[in-house]
Each structure stands twice: as structure tokens, then as C-alpha cells.
PDB file of C-alpha atoms in Angstrom:
ATOM      1  CA  MET N   1     -11.448 -35.645  56.697  1.00  0.00           C
ATOM      2  CA  ALA N   2      -7.961 -37.353  55.742  1.00  0.00           C
ATOM      3  CA  GLU N   3      -5.036 -35.479  54.048  1.00  0.00           C
ATOM      4  CA  ASN N   4      -3.668 -37.114  51.149  1.00  0.00           C
ATOM      5  CA  PRO N   5      -0.124 -38.405  51.922  1.00  0.00           C
ATOM      6  CA  MET N   6       1.293 -37.627  48.458  1.00  0.00           C
ATOM      7  CA  MET N   7       1.624 -34.595  48.114  1.00  0.00           C
ATOM      8  CA  SER N   8       1.489 -31.471  51.406  1.00  0.00           C
ATOM      9  CA  GLU N   9      -0.080 -28.413  50.345  1.00  0.00           C
ATOM     10  CA  PRO N  10       3.016 -26.007  50.038  1.00  0.00           C
ATOM     11  CA  MET N  11       4.303 -28.561  47.936  1.00  0.00           C
ATOM     12  CA  MET N  12       1.270 -28.726  45.750  1.00  0.00           C
ATOM     13  CA  TRP N  13       1.228 -24.715  45.197  1.00  0.00           C
ATOM     14  CA  PHE N  14       5.034 -24.984  44.123  1.00  0.00           C
ATOM     15  CA  VAL N  15       3.831 -27.338  41.172  1.00  0.00           C
ATOM     16  CA  VAL N  16       1.022 -25.220  40.313  1.00  0.00           C
ATOM     17  CA  LEU N  17       3.426 -22.055  39.830  1.00  0.00           C
ATOM     18  CA  ALA N  18       5.844 -24.097  38.354  1.00  0.00           C
ATOM     19  CA  PHE N  19       3.617 -25.500  35.737  1.00  0.00           C
ATOM     20  CA  LEU N  20       2.674 -21.577  34.982  1.00  0.00           C
ATOM     21  CA  PHE N  21       5.873 -20.018  35.125  1.00  0.00           C
ATOM     22  CA  SER N  22       6.926 -23.011  32.355  1.00  0.00           C
ATOM     23  CA  MET N  23       3.706 -21.928  30.090  1.00  0.00           C
ATOM     24  CA  PHE N  24       4.937 -18.134  30.423  1.00  0.00           C
ATOM     25  CA  VAL N  25       8.114 -19.036  29.694  1.00  0.00           C
ATOM     26  CA  PHE N  26       7.218 -21.479  26.799  1.00  0.00           C
ATOM     27  CA  GLY N  27       4.836 -19.155  25.339  1.00  0.00           C
ATOM     28  CA  GLY N  28       7.916 -16.466  25.152  1.00  0.00           C
ATOM     29  CA  ALA N  29      10.117 -18.470  23.542  1.00  0.00           C
ATOM     30  CA  LEU N  30       7.871 -18.895  21.127  1.00  0.00           C
ATOM     31  CA  MET N  31       6.639 -16.050  20.875  1.00  0.00           C
ATOM     32  CA  TYR N  32      10.263 -14.172  19.852  1.00  0.00           C
ATOM     33  CA  PHE N  33      11.736 -16.929  17.397  1.00  0.00           C
ATOM     34  CA  LEU N  34       8.376 -16.305  15.578  1.00  0.00           C
ATOM     35  CA  ARG N  35       8.714 -12.595  15.774  1.00  0.00           C
ATOM     36  CA  HIS N  36      12.561 -12.845  14.555  1.00  0.00           C
ATOM     37  CA  ALA N  37      10.980 -15.557  12.427  1.00  0.00           C
ATOM     38  CA  PHE N  38       8.263 -13.630  10.515  1.00  0.00           C
ATOM     39  CA  VAL N  39       9.590  -9.314  10.112  1.00  0.00           C
ATOM     40  CA  SER N  40       6.740  -7.614   9.828  1.00  0.00           C
ATOM     41  CA  SER N  41       8.408  -4.867   8.239  1.00  0.00           C
ATOM     42  CA  GLU N  42       8.561  -6.980   4.806  1.00  0.00           C
ATOM     43  CA  ALA N  43       4.653  -7.591   4.548  1.00  0.00           C
ATOM     44  CA  GLU N  44       2.820  -6.217   1.552  1.00  0.00           C
ATOM     45  CA  LYS N  45       0.399  -3.531   2.543  1.00  0.00           C
ATOM     46  CA  ILE N  46      -2.572  -3.488  -0.080  1.00  0.00           C
ATOM     47  CA  ASP N  47      -4.427  -0.431   0.911  1.00  0.00           C
ATOM     48  CA  THR N  48      -7.849  -1.145  -1.142  1.00  0.00           C
ATOM     49  CA  PRO N  49      -9.782  -4.078  -2.046  1.00  0.00           C
ATOM     50  CA  GLU N  50      -9.212  -3.003  -5.696  1.00  0.00           C
ATOM     51  CA  GLU N  51      -5.321  -2.856  -5.228  1.00  0.00           C
ATOM     52  CA  ALA N  52      -5.798  -6.812  -3.704  1.00  0.00           C
ATOM     53  CA  LEU N  53      -7.563  -7.628  -6.777  1.00  0.00           C
ATOM     54  CA  GLU N  54      -4.792  -6.364  -9.086  1.00  0.00           C
ATOM     55  CA  LYS N  55      -2.068  -8.710  -6.629  1.00  0.00           C
ATOM     56  CA  LYS N  56      -0.519 -11.659  -8.179  1.00  0.00           C
ATOM     57  CA  VAL N  57      -0.913 -13.951  -5.968  1.00  0.00           C
ATOM     58  CA  PHE N  58       0.773 -17.219  -7.717  1.00  0.00           C
ATOM     59  CA  ALA N  59       3.935 -16.390  -9.424  1.00  0.00           C
ATOM     60  CA  ASP N  60       2.827 -18.454 -12.566  1.00  0.00           C
ATOM     61  CA  ASP N  61       4.859 -16.755 -15.245  1.00  0.00           C
ATOM     62  CA  MET N  62       8.349 -16.922 -13.115  1.00  0.00           C
ATOM     63  CA  HIS N  63      10.262 -20.294 -13.326  1.00  0.00           C
TER      64      HIS N  63
END
């Protein structure tokens, strides 16, 4: 069976590892910026379904 003349096996593994590394770096950068964009301490906590029904979803009276 003839080998692929375009890429050797070590080069193929290098490309695969570089691709996986770039995926993790991109995911980490995305996670970093999303965590700083949406601060979880500012989220409103709703404990019960009754409290959820009492909350105003849209503030129509505020102009």
C-alpha cells in the first residue's frame, strides 16, 4: 500500500494536536469573556414559582 506523499505521519499528528490545542484555547477565551460579561452575582434569584409569577418581566411603565 502506498503512503500519502503529501503528509508524513508525524506531521499528521502535529496537525491534529495543533487543531485540538486551538479548540481548547478558543473555548477558554470564550469562557473567560462570557464570565466577565455576565456576572452571576447580579442575577436575580427567584426561590418559588409564586415569586416568579409576581416578578415583572417587562417594565412597561418605565419610560
